[in-house]
Each structure stands twice: as C-alpha cells, then as structure tokens.
mmCIF file of C-alpha atoms in Angstrom:
data_model
loop_
_atom_site.group_PDB
_atom_site.id
_atom_site.type_symbol
_atom_site.label_atom_id
_atom_site.label_comp_id
_atom_site.label_asym_id
_atom_site.label_seq_id
_atom_site.Cartn_x
_atom_site.Cartn_y
_atom_site.Cartn_z
ATOM 1 C CA UNK A 6 -8.801 32.286 -12.534
ATOM 2 C CA UNK A 7 -9.002 34.774 -9.732
ATOM 3 C CA UNK A 8 -7.103 33.713 -6.685
ATOM 4 C CA UNK A 9 -9.518 35.490 -4.340
ATOM 5 C CA UNK A 10 -12.353 33.312 -5.619
ATOM 6 C CA UNK A 11 -10.523 30.035 -5.503
ATOM 7 C CA UNK A 12 -9.037 30.501 -2.040
ATOM 8 C CA UNK A 13 -6.065 28.217 -2.636
ATOM 9 C CA UNK A 14 -2.595 28.457 -4.064
ATOM 10 C CA UNK A 15 -0.100 25.907 -5.360
ATOM 11 C CA UNK A 16 3.621 26.129 -4.520
ATOM 12 C CA UNK A 17 6.608 24.116 -5.608
ATOM 13 C CA UNK A 18 8.846 23.019 -2.723
ATOM 14 C CA UNK A 19 12.082 22.829 -4.746
ATOM 15 C CA UNK A 20 13.591 24.063 -7.958
ATOM 16 C CA UNK A 21 14.327 20.671 -9.524
ATOM 17 C CA UNK A 22 13.112 20.064 -13.051
ATOM 18 C CA UNK A 23 10.757 17.191 -12.090
ATOM 19 C CA UNK A 24 9.045 19.123 -9.285
ATOM 20 C CA UNK A 25 8.703 22.287 -11.346
ATOM 21 C CA UNK A 26 7.262 20.409 -14.301
ATOM 22 C CA UNK A 27 4.742 18.568 -12.095
ATOM 23 C CA UNK A 28 3.685 21.793 -10.379
ATOM 24 C CA UNK A 29 3.211 23.571 -13.742
ATOM 25 C CA UNK A 30 1.048 20.765 -15.162
ATOM 26 C CA UNK A 31 -1.137 20.799 -12.023
ATOM 27 C CA UNK A 32 -1.634 24.580 -12.159
ATOM 28 C CA UNK A 33 -2.410 24.476 -15.870
ATOM 29 C CA UNK A 34 -5.041 21.814 -15.252
ATOM 30 C CA UNK A 35 -6.569 23.849 -12.416
ATOM 31 C CA UNK A 36 -6.297 27.142 -14.274
ATOM 32 C CA UNK A 37 -4.351 28.983 -11.558
ATOM 33 C CA UNK A 38 -0.909 30.503 -11.367
ATOM 34 C CA UNK A 39 1.970 28.863 -9.586
ATOM 35 C CA UNK A 40 2.738 30.479 -6.264
ATOM 36 C CA UNK A 41 5.744 32.761 -6.127
ATOM 37 C CA UNK A 42 8.460 31.402 -3.878
ATOM 38 C CA UNK A 43 12.203 30.863 -3.945
ATOM 39 C CA UNK A 44 13.897 27.724 -2.616
ATOM 40 C CA UNK A 45 17.663 27.732 -2.746
ATOM 41 C CA UNK A 46 20.802 26.575 -0.955
ATOM 42 C CA UNK A 47 23.088 28.948 0.924
ATOM 43 C CA UNK A 48 26.524 29.725 -0.430
ATOM 44 C CA UNK A 49 28.035 27.048 1.782
ATOM 45 C CA UNK A 50 25.726 24.452 0.138
ATOM 46 C CA UNK A 51 24.641 23.200 3.546
ATOM 47 C CA UNK A 52 21.589 25.145 4.685
ATOM 48 C CA UNK A 53 18.268 25.528 2.839
ATOM 49 C CA UNK A 54 16.435 28.845 2.579
ATOM 50 C CA UNK A 55 12.808 29.428 1.540
ATOM 51 C CA UNK A 56 11.308 32.845 0.695
ATOM 52 C CA UNK A 57 7.584 33.204 0.034
ATOM 53 C CA UNK A 58 7.043 36.170 -2.292
ATOM 54 C CA UNK A 59 3.290 36.735 -1.837
ATOM 55 C CA UNK A 60 0.591 36.796 0.853
ATOM 56 C CA UNK A 61 -1.068 33.510 1.759
ATOM 57 C CA UNK A 62 -3.149 34.699 4.724
ATOM 58 C CA UNK A 63 -6.341 32.684 5.152
ATOM 59 C CA UNK A 64 -5.776 30.554 2.042
ATOM 60 C CA UNK A 65 -5.463 26.813 1.469
ATOM 61 C CA UNK A 66 -1.952 26.009 0.269
ATOM 62 C CA UNK A 67 -0.823 22.994 -1.702
ATOM 63 C CA UNK A 68 2.903 22.184 -1.607
ATOM 64 C CA UNK A 69 4.156 20.019 -4.446
ATOM 65 C CA UNK A 70 7.247 18.063 -3.438
ATOM 66 C CA UNK A 71 8.920 15.292 -5.381
ATOM 67 C CA UNK A 72 11.703 13.251 -3.803
ATOM 68 C CA UNK A 73 15.008 13.286 -5.748
ATOM 69 C CA UNK A 74 18.075 11.308 -4.889
ATOM 70 C CA UNK A 75 18.948 13.709 -2.069
ATOM 71 C CA UNK A 76 16.065 12.648 0.163
ATOM 72 C CA UNK A 77 17.149 14.531 3.277
ATOM 73 C CA UNK A 78 17.412 17.869 1.450
ATOM 74 C CA UNK A 79 13.962 17.394 -0.015
ATOM 75 C CA UNK A 80 12.530 16.726 3.436
ATOM 76 C CA UNK A 81 14.115 19.875 4.849
ATOM 77 C CA UNK A 82 12.768 21.925 1.908
ATOM 78 C CA UNK A 83 9.268 20.650 2.602
ATOM 79 C CA UNK A 84 9.554 21.275 6.359
ATOM 80 C CA UNK A 85 10.969 24.797 5.978
ATOM 81 C CA UNK A 86 8.357 25.822 3.371
ATOM 82 C CA UNK A 87 5.500 24.404 5.491
ATOM 83 C CA UNK A 88 6.736 26.301 8.523
ATOM 84 C CA UNK A 89 7.156 29.491 6.487
ATOM 85 C CA UNK A 90 3.547 29.236 5.242
ATOM 86 C CA UNK A 91 2.354 28.460 8.753
ATOM 87 C CA UNK A 92 3.957 31.604 10.168
ATOM 88 C CA UNK A 93 2.421 33.516 7.222
ATOM 89 C CA UNK A 94 -1.064 32.627 8.586
ATOM 90 C CA UNK A 95 -2.080 30.126 5.922
ATOM 91 C CA UNK A 96 -5.411 28.469 6.658
ATOM 92 C CA UNK A 97 -4.522 24.893 5.651
ATOM 93 C CA UNK A 98 -1.268 23.433 4.322
ATOM 94 C CA UNK A 99 -1.630 20.309 2.188
ATOM 95 C CA UNK A 100 1.463 18.457 1.137
ATOM 96 C CA UNK A 101 1.361 16.613 -2.232
ATOM 97 C CA UNK A 102 4.104 13.976 -2.024
ATOM 98 C CA UNK A 103 3.833 11.297 -4.770
ATOM 99 C CA UNK A 104 6.450 9.138 -3.074
ATOM 100 C CA UNK A 105 6.569 9.318 0.703
ATOM 101 C CA UNK A 106 10.195 8.939 1.888
ATOM 102 C CA UNK A 107 11.251 6.548 4.649
ATOM 103 C CA UNK A 108 7.978 4.638 4.220
ATOM 104 C CA UNK A 109 9.866 1.306 4.262
ATOM 105 C CA UNK A 110 11.253 2.077 7.736
ATOM 106 C CA UNK A 111 7.897 1.569 9.367
ATOM 107 C CA UNK A 112 8.733 -1.432 11.564
ATOM 108 C CA UNK A 113 11.021 -1.938 14.513
ATOM 109 C CA UNK A 114 14.105 -3.927 13.621
ATOM 110 C CA UNK A 115 16.350 -4.987 16.492
ATOM 111 C CA UNK A 116 17.193 -1.818 18.432
ATOM 112 C CA UNK A 117 16.580 0.591 15.566
ATOM 113 C CA UNK A 118 13.787 3.138 15.276
ATOM 114 C CA UNK A 119 10.585 3.672 13.302
ATOM 115 C CA UNK A 120 11.802 6.572 11.147
ATOM 116 C CA UNK A 121 8.477 6.879 9.333
ATOM 117 C CA UNK A 122 6.766 7.790 12.621
ATOM 118 C CA UNK A 123 9.442 10.371 13.292
ATOM 119 C CA UNK A 124 8.926 11.996 9.891
ATOM 120 C CA UNK A 125 5.147 12.077 10.419
ATOM 121 C CA UNK A 126 5.627 13.902 13.715
ATOM 122 C CA UNK A 127 8.038 16.402 12.082
ATOM 123 C CA UNK A 128 5.587 17.208 9.294
ATOM 124 C CA UNK A 129 2.776 17.799 11.784
ATOM 125 C CA UNK A 130 4.996 20.034 13.909
ATOM 126 C CA UNK A 131 6.063 22.046 10.803
ATOM 127 C CA UNK A 132 2.433 22.956 10.123
ATOM 128 C CA UNK A 133 1.085 20.436 7.590
ATOM 129 C CA UNK A 134 -2.600 19.690 8.038
ATOM 130 C CA UNK A 135 -3.119 17.153 5.230
ATOM 131 C CA UNK A 136 -1.044 14.889 3.002
ATOM 132 C CA UNK A 137 -1.780 13.429 -0.416
ATOM 133 C CA UNK A 138 0.515 10.567 -1.429
ATOM 134 C CA UNK A 139 0.488 7.444 -3.518
ATOM 135 C CA UNK A 140 1.023 3.742 -2.792
ATOM 136 C CA UNK A 141 2.353 3.791 0.745
ATOM 137 C CA UNK A 142 4.571 0.859 1.595
ATOM 138 C CA UNK A 143 2.049 -0.212 4.240
ATOM 139 C CA UNK A 144 -1.505 1.051 4.726
ATOM 140 C CA UNK A 145 -0.935 1.152 8.467
ATOM 141 C CA UNK A 146 1.487 4.069 8.021
ATOM 142 C CA UNK A 147 -1.535 6.360 7.926
ATOM 143 C CA UNK A 148 -1.965 5.740 11.664
ATOM 144 C CA UNK A 149 1.385 7.508 12.326
ATOM 145 C CA UNK A 150 -0.110 10.870 11.396
ATOM 146 C CA UNK A 151 -2.211 13.135 13.554
ATOM 147 C CA UNK A 152 -3.970 14.613 10.506
ATOM 148 C CA UNK A 153 -5.793 13.129 7.458
ATOM 149 C CA UNK A 154 -3.801 11.229 4.823
ATOM 150 C CA UNK A 155 -5.045 10.426 1.299
ATOM 151 C CA UNK A 156 -3.293 7.273 0.092
ATOM 152 C CA UNK A 157 -4.065 7.205 -3.638
ATOM 153 C CA UNK A 158 -3.530 4.210 -5.903
ATOM 154 C CA UNK A 159 -1.675 4.292 -9.197
ATOM 155 C CA UNK A 160 -2.853 0.870 -10.309
ATOM 156 C CA UNK A 161 -5.899 2.061 -12.334
ATOM 157 C CA UNK A 162 -3.752 4.429 -14.399
ATOM 158 C CA UNK A 163 -1.011 1.800 -14.840
ATOM 159 C CA UNK A 164 -3.509 -0.824 -15.977
ATOM 160 C CA UNK A 165 -5.088 1.654 -18.402
ATOM 161 C CA UNK A 166 -1.664 2.491 -19.809
ATOM 162 C CA UNK A 167 -0.801 -1.167 -20.313
ATOM 163 C CA UNK A 168 -4.083 -1.905 -22.100
ATOM 164 C CA UNK A 169 -3.873 1.144 -24.370
ATOM 165 C CA UNK A 170 -0.147 1.406 -25.122
ATOM 166 C CA UNK A 171 1.005 -2.237 -25.235
ATOM 167 C CA UNK A 172 -0.707 -4.072 -28.096
ATOM 168 C CA UNK A 173 0.427 -7.622 -27.291
ATOM 169 C CA UNK A 174 0.201 -7.419 -23.469
ATOM 170 C CA UNK A 175 -1.819 -10.645 -23.503
ATOM 171 C CA UNK A 176 1.453 -12.524 -24.039
ATOM 172 C CA UNK A 177 2.964 -11.025 -20.894
ATOM 173 C CA UNK A 178 3.115 -12.342 -17.342
ATOM 174 C CA UNK A 179 3.045 -10.515 -14.007
ATOM 175 C CA UNK A 180 6.118 -11.268 -11.856
ATOM 176 C CA UNK A 181 6.293 -10.626 -8.094
ATOM 177 C CA UNK A 182 9.834 -9.945 -6.974
ATOM 178 C CA UNK A 183 9.223 -11.591 -3.580
ATOM 179 C CA UNK A 184 6.505 -13.533 -1.783
ATOM 180 C CA UNK A 185 5.618 -10.344 0.098
ATOM 181 C CA UNK A 186 4.663 -8.667 -3.201
ATOM 182 C CA UNK A 187 2.589 -11.599 -4.402
ATOM 183 C CA UNK A 188 -0.695 -10.167 -3.165
ATOM 184 C CA UNK A 189 -0.297 -6.905 -5.099
ATOM 185 C CA UNK A 190 0.952 -8.727 -8.209
ATOM 186 C CA UNK A 191 -2.047 -11.046 -8.037
ATOM 187 C CA UNK A 192 -4.331 -8.025 -8.092
ATOM 188 C CA UNK A 193 -2.711 -6.814 -11.355
ATOM 189 C CA UNK A 194 -2.816 -10.313 -12.852
ATOM 190 C CA UNK A 195 -6.493 -10.776 -12.119
ATOM 191 C CA UNK A 196 -7.500 -7.410 -13.598
ATOM 192 C CA UNK A 197 -5.349 -7.919 -16.704
ATOM 193 C CA UNK A 198 -6.219 -11.642 -16.889
ATOM 194 C CA UNK A 199 -2.592 -12.651 -17.076
ATOM 195 C CA UNK A 200 -0.465 -15.336 -15.457
ATOM 196 C CA UNK A 201 1.420 -14.793 -12.209
ATOM 197 C CA UNK A 202 4.985 -15.743 -11.260
ATOM 198 C CA UNK A 203 6.619 -15.305 -7.881
ATOM 199 C CA UNK A 204 10.390 -15.115 -7.315
ATOM 200 C CA UNK A 205 11.082 -17.038 -4.148
ATOM 201 C CA UNK A 206 14.422 -16.660 -2.421
ATOM 202 C CA UNK A 207 16.042 -16.104 0.938
ATOM 203 C CA UNK A 208 14.702 -12.947 2.592
ATOM 204 C CA UNK A 209 17.241 -10.221 3.266
ATOM 205 C CA UNK A 210 15.657 -9.337 6.594
ATOM 206 C CA UNK A 211 14.673 -12.411 8.529
ATOM 207 C CA UNK A 212 12.329 -12.506 11.475
ATOM 208 C CA UNK A 213 15.331 -12.844 13.776
ATOM 209 C CA UNK A 214 16.507 -9.394 12.675
ATOM 210 C CA UNK A 215 13.336 -7.863 14.015
ATOM 211 C CA UNK A 216 13.660 -9.447 17.490
ATOM 212 C CA UNK A 217 15.354 -7.265 20.065
ATOM 213 C CA UNK A 218 15.718 -9.822 22.833
ATOM 214 C CA UNK A 219 13.299 -8.161 25.231
ATOM 215 C CA UNK A 220 11.238 -11.303 25.740
ATOM 216 C CA UNK A 221 14.090 -13.802 25.853
ATOM 217 C CA UNK A 222 14.296 -15.871 29.050
ATOM 218 C CA UNK A 223 17.073 -14.997 31.526
ATOM 219 C CA UNK A 224 20.111 -17.234 31.595
ATOM 220 C CA UNK A 225 20.367 -19.802 34.406
ATOM 221 C CA UNK A 226 23.401 -19.270 36.555
ATOM 222 C CA UNK A 227 25.053 -22.040 38.576
ATOM 223 C CA UNK A 228 26.382 -19.701 41.210
ATOM 224 C CA UNK A 229 24.334 -18.968 44.305
ATOM 225 C CA UNK A 230 24.257 -15.609 45.960
ATOM 226 C CA UNK A 231 24.075 -14.626 49.590
ATOM 227 C CA UNK A 232 20.923 -15.792 51.300
ATOM 228 C CA UNK A 233 20.087 -12.278 52.418
ATOM 229 C CA UNK A 234 20.188 -10.909 48.866
ATOM 230 C CA UNK A 235 17.506 -11.351 46.233
ATOM 231 C CA UNK A 236 18.898 -11.908 42.809
ATOM 232 C CA UNK A 237 17.213 -9.840 40.053
ATOM 233 C CA UNK A 238 16.651 -13.013 38.041
ATOM 234 C CA UNK A 239 15.351 -15.045 40.967
ATOM 235 C CA UNK A 240 11.750 -14.377 39.905
ATOM 236 C CA UNK A 241 12.150 -16.714 36.978
ATOM 237 C CA UNK A 242 10.263 -19.938 37.346
ATOM 238 C CA UNK A 243 13.189 -21.730 35.779
ATOM 239 C CA UNK A 244 15.496 -20.569 38.554
ATOM 240 C CA UNK A 245 13.052 -21.699 41.195
ATOM 241 C CA UNK A 246 12.791 -25.140 39.664
ATOM 242 C CA UNK A 247 16.531 -25.600 39.215
ATOM 243 C CA UNK A 248 18.062 -24.162 42.354
ATOM 244 C CA UNK A 249 15.378 -23.707 45.025
ATOM 245 C CA UNK A 250 13.740 -26.812 46.443
ATOM 246 C CA UNK A 251 10.028 -26.890 46.857
ATOM 247 C CA UNK A 252 8.744 -25.949 50.335
ATOM 248 C CA UNK A 253 7.445 -28.973 52.187
ATOM 249 C CA UNK A 254 5.531 -29.004 55.420
ATOM 250 C CA UNK A 255 6.775 -31.419 58.095
ATOM 251 C CA UNK A 256 4.751 -34.583 58.125
ATOM 252 C CA UNK A 257 2.755 -35.358 61.235
ATOM 253 C CA UNK A 258 2.538 -38.953 62.229
ATOM 254 C CA UNK A 259 0.023 -39.657 64.999
ATOM 255 C CA UNK A 260 -0.418 -43.104 66.464
ATOM 256 C CA UNK A 261 -2.180 -44.387 69.492
ATOM 257 C CA UNK A 262 -1.956 -47.604 71.419
ATOM 258 C CA UNK A 263 -4.154 -50.371 70.252
ATOM 259 C CA UNK A 264 -6.979 -51.512 72.450
ATOM 260 C CA UNK A 265 -7.456 -55.060 73.597
ATOM 261 C CA UNK A 266 -9.987 -55.774 70.875
ATOM 262 C CA UNK A 267 -7.647 -54.477 68.175
ATOM 263 C CA UNK A 268 -4.748 -56.542 69.557
ATOM 264 C CA UNK A 269 -6.950 -59.626 69.465
ATOM 265 C CA UNK A 270 -7.798 -59.013 65.855
ATOM 266 C CA UNK A 271 -4.222 -58.196 64.910
ATOM 267 C CA UNK A 272 -3.535 -61.755 63.881
ATOM 268 C CA UNK A 273 -6.549 -61.792 61.616
ATOM 269 C CA UNK A 274 -6.298 -58.452 59.886
ATOM 270 C CA UNK A 275 -4.331 -55.200 60.032
ATOM 271 C CA UNK A 276 -5.124 -52.953 62.939
ATOM 272 C CA UNK A 277 -7.535 -50.125 62.297
ATOM 273 C CA UNK A 278 -5.848 -46.827 63.048
ATOM 274 C CA UNK A 279 -8.862 -44.482 63.190
ATOM 275 C CA UNK A 280 -8.071 -41.075 64.693
ATOM 276 C CA UNK A 281 -10.730 -38.544 65.543
ATOM 277 C CA UNK A 282 -10.433 -34.840 64.577
ATOM 278 C CA UNK A 283 -10.263 -33.818 68.197
ATOM 279 C CA UNK A 284 -7.246 -36.077 68.759
ATOM 280 C CA UNK A 285 -5.391 -34.494 65.803
ATOM 281 C CA UNK A 286 -6.110 -30.961 67.114
ATOM 282 C CA UNK A 287 -4.776 -31.798 70.538
ATOM 283 C CA UNK A 288 -1.606 -33.314 69.103
ATOM 284 C CA UNK A 289 -0.976 -30.214 66.989
ATOM 285 C CA UNK A 290 -1.482 -27.919 69.951
ATOM 286 C CA UNK A 291 1.007 -29.900 71.977
ATOM 287 C CA UNK A 292 3.535 -29.664 69.102
ATOM 288 C CA UNK A 293 3.302 -25.905 69.115
ATOM 289 C CA UNK A 294 1.148 -25.431 65.992
ATOM 290 C CA UNK A 295 -1.421 -22.701 66.277
#
C-alpha cells in the first residue's frame, strides 16, 4: 500500500521480540510497511537512543510499545521516540500500549504519590496525542490524560477463545482472587453461564494505609500558654470545651421595696415582684451599661 495515500506509519518502540512480532502482525494486517527506526542502548547500557530513519512530516504515527520486565526502560523508549517524532513534525502521535504501566498506582496512599497521573503528564509533554490501551486498572484513569484514551476490552476475545478452544469449559468455575475482583469475575461467569467463587482474605492494603492524617483532630494538651499568645490549636472546639470556660454575663438582680398593699398580702401569698421595662433601663444605666 502506498504510504502517501494512507497518511500513517507504524513504528516499533523497542527491539524486543514481543514488540517486534506484534508490530509486524499489525502492519501485515494493515498492508503497510513497518517504519524504519532504530532503538538501542548506549555503550554504557544506561542511556536510550532513538533514530528515525525516514520522514514523518504531516503523517499520523502509531507507536507500538509492549512493556517487558524492565518497565522504566520501556517508558523512556516510548517517551524518547514520541519526542523524536514530534520534533520531526508528525501530525498526530498515537501510542498503542496493550498494558499501561503504573496503572495500579492511581490512588493516594499515605504520603505517597499518584504515579499514574505523573506518567500521563509525561506522555502528553513528550508529544503523544492519543493512546490505545486495554483493560485499565480503573476506568477513572482516563481522566488523568489531557488527550483522548481508548480503553479497549479483552473480555470478548477471551470468552470466544474459551468457548472455541476448551471443549469441557462447562465443568469449570470462575474464581475471583479477591472481593475487589468479584464484579469483573461475575461478568465472565454470567456470559459463560458458569459458577462463581471468591477468595476472601485479609487485604494487603487496608483503608488505614490510605489515610495520611490530614483530617485527624489535634491532640489536647494539658499545658496552658501565655494569655497574650494564641495557640495554633486553640481553634479546636475540643480545646475550648476542655480548657476555656464559657463566657457568662454578670447576672442583674433588681429588687424594689414592697408597697403597703404587698406587705399586707405577704402573709397570704408571695409578694409580686413586677418590674417595668423603664425601671430595668434606669438600673442598667446607673450600673454603667450602655
């Protein structure tokens, strides 16, 4: 197929056997040639170098990258190749990453970091404009990226393989390795019409591991500071209740002498101490209240 008519090229991001084989199968299916590039390690086996051997100006580029055991090297190969294609004036750079690395580090645990968000920012800065991946650890990871993400599902192909290649799969059972995986296992069990089992055990990462102590209440101290200083933890309601007494206004007791009629009735019933509003105002003014 003529490259000028297709307008896209396919490159392999590393020279590993798995990535090269996957890239060749994709190009054979599309009927195009694999892009000419060289990805190698320097003589000191520390730095990665990428050389693009053909023009990619104005074309849509697909970078095939599988993740071997050396995850960090694979990430650097992808970043360096994407940046090399970006500086070569490629129109769009689409990364095809079957397994997205660091996808499990998508939540804050104690005082750690969300590494998946960091990797998404690095890929965008390197020049990637689109990503095609499969079965992200969490669907919400797509929100970390500033460009479109296609999160494909492998379940239809896996179910088809089980039905066609395993004759007695009806005698099998779907097992979820943890309660968190029960929802996905249930989806497989329902479509294959099989039983479901869930392995329940103590979680490795408890909820307490994810708490970083930011919302914990301040400790109550028994020592009192200088009256002219405001303690940084004095805003706590607990401190106010424990150490600071409630403000109380001085009580005002106003009495007047009983009249003759009231004294006469004192033996019969309790004296009536009715005070007019005007009397209360006068008493307060005399006491210095304004």
